[in-house]
Amino acid sequence: NLSIKELGAFITDLGESKFRIKQVSEWLWKKGVHEFSEMRNLPKSLIKKLEERSFIDKAIVTEELISKDGSRKYAFTSMDGKLVEGVLIPSRKRVTACISVQAGCNVKCKFCATGQLGLQRNLSKGEIFDQIYQLNQKSQDIFGSKLSNIVVMGMGEPFLNYSNVINALDMVSCDEGLGFSPQRITISTVGIIEGIDLLANHPRKYNLAISLHTAVESIRKQLIPIAVKNDLADLRKSLENYHEKTGSRITLEYILFDKLNDDEKHMKALAQFCKAFPSKINLIEYNSVPELPFVASSEDDTSKFQKFLEDKNMLVYLRKSKGSDIFAACGQLANKKM
Ligand code: SF4
């Protein structure tokens, strides 16, 4: 969980030479080892000191489920027995990893299986990094290529675990870590304004996605309880500011629910909301969660919604989530087996 600077201070404090810092750093963040004893170029005396004074935070893959569409869901178990899920989503040209940042989630969005679990705890920087490292390895082993994209859209709200998420992603994207381009990393939030404002000022430019699902205030407050404190007017201002600071287009995720957010009133509200900043809209097919009452919009209503926005020259994509047969699709992650 240390930064590179903190690791340097720690190794120096152990009375070791400077070149050991680089060696340990490479084993941790380039080679992803889980035990100090695997650091083969270190003397036994240093390994002993490291073992006595520290530990490597890790997440072990304890289960793999394979969808008929090729997606793979992994259960990661932490050292204290907490379970989170990460998903590999292959497509023709790329492999995307969807990662988790909290064990459970206390935002309790009404349509989301993770939200029904409540929050157990935040994942540490080391656990988030390790999850990405292992998914990257699996991508190479299974699909023959490294990850092309990372989306922080799994279990948990990233901006309620801001520093661990950002520190882990900074390590993934720096030269001492995996050297992954920040432009291929997307952080998705339900609209925590404080986090959006922090990200706007962060030196590394990650992509931002908002799980909006409606631009009608009363419905949003019903679907996403935290919207009471992060209302649409403030959210829009924060997104305008984010665009001004970063120059980036913002992705809006919009799950279409039958007779809840798919009528003309909602189309107009969304078009109006998007006027304030350049955006891309992902219309997402809802994946049912057995214990929840929501139903996906019909194909006809989905097409009408899409056409309305396209006719306004908005950038709109229709997304079908993968992995629904193994409960790995958007909104379904809840440590469930088939
Ligand atoms: S959608 Fe995200 S923020 Fe909402 S309950 Fe699910 S995991 Fe938490």
XYZ file of C-alpha atoms and ligand atoms in Angstrom:
346
model
C 0.000 0.000 0.000
C 3.050 2.297 0.019
C 3.810 4.885 -2.638
C 7.179 4.672 -4.401
C 8.466 7.484 -2.185
C 7.236 5.764 0.978
C 8.797 2.480 -0.143
C 12.111 4.307 -0.613
C 11.945 5.728 2.908
C 11.017 2.308 4.314
C 13.927 0.479 2.624
C 16.362 3.230 3.639
C 15.060 2.976 7.187
C 15.934 -0.738 7.122
C 19.557 0.317 6.518
C 19.599 -0.896 2.902
C 21.290 0.642 -0.144
C 19.331 2.710 -2.659
C 19.471 0.112 -5.448
C 17.373 -2.238 -3.289
C 14.459 0.214 -3.594
C 14.291 -0.342 -7.352
C 14.585 -4.106 -6.934
C 11.758 -4.328 -4.390
C 9.609 -1.883 -6.379
C 9.969 -4.015 -9.533
C 8.999 -7.197 -7.714
C 5.937 -5.519 -6.237
C 4.572 -3.487 -9.109
C 6.053 -4.924 -12.290
C 6.160 -8.608 -11.376
C 3.224 -8.637 -8.929
C 4.707 -11.111 -6.424
C 2.648 -12.072 -3.384
C 5.511 -13.167 -1.077
C 8.846 -11.525 -0.212
C 10.478 -14.960 -0.579
C 9.730 -14.768 -4.333
C 12.049 -11.730 -4.661
C 14.933 -13.839 -5.909
C 17.623 -11.178 -6.243
C 17.322 -9.999 -2.617
C 19.604 -11.325 0.141
C 17.951 -13.571 2.733
C 18.694 -10.995 5.442
C 16.604 -8.337 3.648
C 13.752 -10.772 2.946
C 13.690 -11.583 6.666
C 13.578 -7.880 7.600
C 10.775 -7.246 5.095
C 8.763 -10.189 6.429
C 9.194 -9.035 10.012
C 8.233 -5.418 9.366
C 5.620 -5.587 6.597
C 3.295 -7.688 4.459
C 2.091 -7.634 0.843
C -1.614 -6.856 0.596
C -3.086 -9.195 -1.973
C -6.280 -10.675 -3.340
C -6.353 -14.342 -4.301
C -8.566 -15.632 -7.115
C -10.810 -18.246 -5.532
C -13.313 -18.800 -8.331
C -13.712 -18.313 -12.073
C -17.004 -18.376 -13.992
C -17.091 -18.373 -17.800
C -20.018 -16.889 -19.717
C -21.250 -18.276 -23.016
C -20.327 -14.893 -24.561
C -16.669 -15.334 -23.496
C -16.655 -12.994 -20.471
C -15.023 -14.310 -17.333
C -15.866 -13.373 -13.780
C -13.319 -13.822 -10.994
C -13.961 -13.903 -7.267
C -11.042 -12.326 -5.389
C -10.702 -13.161 -1.703
C -8.774 -10.745 0.491
C -6.484 -11.680 3.380
C -9.361 -11.048 5.832
C -11.807 -13.139 3.797
C -13.730 -10.375 2.000
C -14.984 -11.285 -1.458
C -15.069 -8.972 -4.495
C -15.483 -9.594 -8.192
C -13.572 -8.548 -11.289
C -14.630 -9.275 -14.861
C -12.733 -9.739 -18.128
C -14.766 -8.735 -21.166
C -13.220 -9.724 -24.497
C -14.406 -8.243 -27.772
C -13.050 -8.544 -31.311
C -10.217 -6.095 -30.869
C -9.771 -5.647 -27.151
C -10.049 -7.003 -23.642
C -11.602 -4.790 -20.979
C -11.308 -5.383 -17.240
C -14.146 -4.222 -15.001
C -12.803 -3.890 -11.462
C -14.228 -3.533 -7.955
C -13.092 -0.973 -5.384
C -15.191 -1.780 -2.318
C -16.412 -5.012 -0.741
C -20.143 -4.305 -1.097
C -21.425 -0.743 -1.318
C -23.515 1.465 0.923
C -24.928 3.747 -1.775
C -27.774 1.248 -2.209
C -28.867 2.193 -5.729
C -32.244 0.549 -6.092
C -31.443 -1.339 -9.313
C -28.005 -2.675 -8.323
C -27.263 -6.075 -6.801
C -24.063 -4.809 -5.109
C -26.041 -2.076 -3.376
C -28.171 -4.715 -1.664
C -25.076 -6.123 0.102
C -24.249 -3.028 2.164
C -20.634 -1.975 2.657
C -18.158 -4.352 4.275
C -15.091 -2.196 3.708
C -13.050 -0.208 1.202
C -10.412 -2.112 -0.752
C -6.860 -0.940 -0.122
C -4.635 0.512 -2.819
C -2.667 -2.770 -2.836
C -5.796 -4.904 -3.265
C -7.060 -2.772 -6.166
C -3.637 -2.812 -7.844
C -3.337 -6.583 -7.347
C -6.792 -7.174 -8.830
C -5.795 -5.256 -11.984
C -2.382 -6.940 -12.128
C -3.954 -10.398 -11.993
C -6.660 -9.584 -14.541
C -3.926 -8.303 -16.859
C -2.012 -11.587 -16.435
C -5.158 -13.612 -17.085
C -5.922 -11.558 -20.180
C -2.484 -12.425 -21.560
C -2.769 -16.108 -20.636
C -6.325 -16.586 -21.936
C -6.760 -14.096 -24.779
C -3.118 -13.641 -25.783
C -3.053 -9.898 -25.186
C -2.721 -7.505 -22.284
C -5.725 -5.500 -21.136
C -6.640 -2.742 -23.536
C -9.055 -0.923 -21.208
C -9.867 -0.764 -17.512
C -13.264 0.391 -16.269
C -13.869 1.101 -12.599
C -17.503 -0.003 -12.764
C -17.590 -3.132 -10.607
C -18.533 -3.358 -6.948
C -18.449 -0.110 -4.989
C -18.497 3.643 -5.558
C -14.947 4.775 -6.461
C -15.343 8.297 -5.088
C -16.228 6.927 -1.653
C -12.776 5.283 -1.655
C -11.075 8.088 -3.576
C -7.462 8.010 -2.416
C -7.034 4.219 -2.598
C -8.594 4.109 -6.075
C -6.527 6.988 -7.445
C -3.283 5.785 -5.839
C -3.824 2.296 -7.297
C -4.625 3.672 -10.775
C -1.628 6.017 -10.610
C 0.545 2.977 -9.896
C -1.087 1.037 -12.763
C -0.435 3.915 -15.146
C 3.082 4.988 -14.106
C 6.348 3.706 -15.595
C 7.332 2.009 -12.328
C 4.032 0.081 -12.438
C 2.232 -1.329 -15.479
C 2.715 1.732 -17.708
C -0.978 1.622 -18.678
C -2.277 4.695 -20.518
C -4.600 6.789 -18.274
C -6.663 7.466 -21.396
C -7.653 3.807 -21.389
C -8.919 3.918 -17.821
C -12.482 5.039 -17.036
C -13.770 5.815 -13.557
C -17.527 5.604 -13.177
C -19.418 7.352 -10.372
C -23.092 7.742 -9.537
C -22.347 11.460 -9.279
C -20.371 12.183 -6.091
C -19.562 15.838 -6.709
C -16.638 16.052 -4.294
C -14.883 13.217 -6.143
C -15.546 14.722 -9.582
C -14.030 18.024 -8.404
C -10.957 16.242 -7.036
C -10.504 14.271 -10.254
C -10.790 17.470 -12.311
C -7.635 18.719 -10.565
C -5.737 15.422 -10.601
C -2.590 15.571 -12.753
C -3.232 12.223 -14.451
C -6.211 12.439 -16.785
C -8.499 9.440 -16.454
C -11.822 9.231 -18.290
C -14.933 10.039 -16.308
C -18.292 8.295 -16.638
C -21.443 9.208 -14.730
C -24.048 6.554 -13.948
C -26.860 9.012 -14.528
C -29.864 6.846 -15.505
C -32.211 9.822 -15.463
C -32.046 13.598 -15.635
C -35.396 13.936 -13.855
C -34.554 14.887 -10.281
C -37.427 13.126 -8.500
C -36.764 9.794 -10.252
C -32.994 10.078 -9.738
C -33.494 10.551 -6.012
C -35.646 7.424 -5.965
C -33.091 5.341 -7.862
C -29.867 6.680 -6.321
C -30.321 7.703 -2.672
C -27.037 9.667 -2.598
C -28.520 12.005 -5.247
C -30.325 13.786 -2.410
C -26.980 15.354 -1.422
C -25.600 15.523 -4.989
C -28.448 17.030 -6.981
C -28.599 17.513 -10.735
C -27.948 21.267 -10.736
C -24.752 20.854 -8.691
C -23.763 17.784 -10.691
C -24.100 19.707 -13.952
C -21.948 22.549 -12.607
C -19.330 20.087 -11.442
C -19.278 18.370 -14.865
C -18.957 21.728 -16.636
C -15.992 22.509 -14.407
C -14.523 19.039 -15.054
C -14.734 19.614 -18.801
C -13.217 23.086 -18.511
C -10.263 21.760 -16.505
C -9.596 18.579 -18.506
C -11.001 19.259 -21.967
C -12.464 15.731 -21.852
C -15.786 14.500 -23.132
C -17.865 12.960 -20.330
C -19.612 9.613 -20.707
C -23.135 9.326 -19.329
C -24.348 5.816 -18.551
C -28.100 5.405 -18.868
C -29.800 2.094 -18.073
C -33.221 2.004 -19.699
C -35.974 0.773 -17.371
C -39.439 0.017 -18.686
C -41.931 2.821 -17.901
C -39.579 4.442 -15.405
C -37.043 6.507 -17.351
C -37.717 5.753 -21.022
C -40.501 8.184 -21.980
C -40.417 11.517 -23.799
C -40.122 13.524 -20.588
C -36.901 11.675 -19.780
C -35.525 12.025 -23.321
C -36.010 15.791 -23.174
C -34.551 16.084 -19.674
C -31.444 14.149 -20.713
C -30.946 16.238 -23.857
C -31.274 19.400 -21.772
C -28.834 18.150 -19.091
C -26.201 17.374 -21.729
C -26.182 20.871 -23.201
C -23.711 22.094 -20.591
C -20.689 19.954 -21.650
C -19.570 17.600 -24.466
C -20.842 14.123 -23.725
C -21.214 10.619 -25.025
C -24.283 8.653 -23.964
C -24.245 4.917 -23.435
C -27.770 3.517 -23.410
C -27.528 0.242 -21.506
C -29.851 -2.713 -21.617
C -30.922 -3.570 -18.049
C -29.802 -6.957 -16.780
C -32.373 -8.321 -14.430
C -31.496 -9.064 -10.820
C -33.899 -11.762 -9.565
C -34.825 -10.089 -6.265
C -35.324 -6.596 -7.754
C -38.549 -5.353 -9.402
C -37.076 -3.572 -12.461
C -37.740 -4.557 -16.073
C -35.711 -3.658 -19.166
C -37.245 -1.249 -21.698
C -38.687 -2.826 -24.828
C -36.697 -2.766 -28.072
C -39.204 -0.332 -29.507
C -38.897 2.147 -26.613
C -35.115 1.785 -26.649
C -34.995 2.625 -30.379
C -37.250 5.654 -29.870
C -35.045 6.915 -27.044
C -31.906 6.479 -29.120
C -33.412 8.143 -32.197
C -34.634 11.150 -30.198
C -31.094 11.843 -28.969
C -29.462 11.135 -32.334
C -31.851 13.555 -34.005
C -30.435 16.191 -31.660
C -26.950 15.342 -32.965
C -25.917 13.747 -29.703
C -23.332 10.975 -29.572
C -25.278 7.862 -28.544
C -24.305 4.197 -28.313
C -26.481 1.244 -27.472
C -24.621 -1.129 -25.138
C -25.534 -4.687 -24.366
C -23.762 -5.828 -21.206
C -21.900 -9.083 -21.449
C -21.812 -11.887 -18.903
C -25.434 -11.741 -17.682
C -25.634 -15.570 -17.548
C -22.909 -15.597 -14.857
C -24.225 -12.479 -13.039
C -21.232 -10.511 -14.301
C -23.067 -7.798 -16.236
C -23.577 -4.168 -15.289
C -25.362 -3.909 -11.903
C -25.317 -7.660 -11.237
C -22.110 -8.127 -9.200
C -23.028 -9.535 -5.803
C -20.793 -12.561 -5.231
C -23.392 -14.842 -6.773
C -22.799 -18.176 -8.421
C -24.846 -19.486 -11.310
S -24.487 1.273 -8.802
Fe -22.440 1.588 -7.924
S -22.788 3.091 -6.315
Fe -24.801 2.256 -6.798
S -25.073 0.578 -5.332
Fe -24.192 -0.292 -7.202
S -22.016 -0.325 -6.821
Fe -22.901 1.091 -5.331
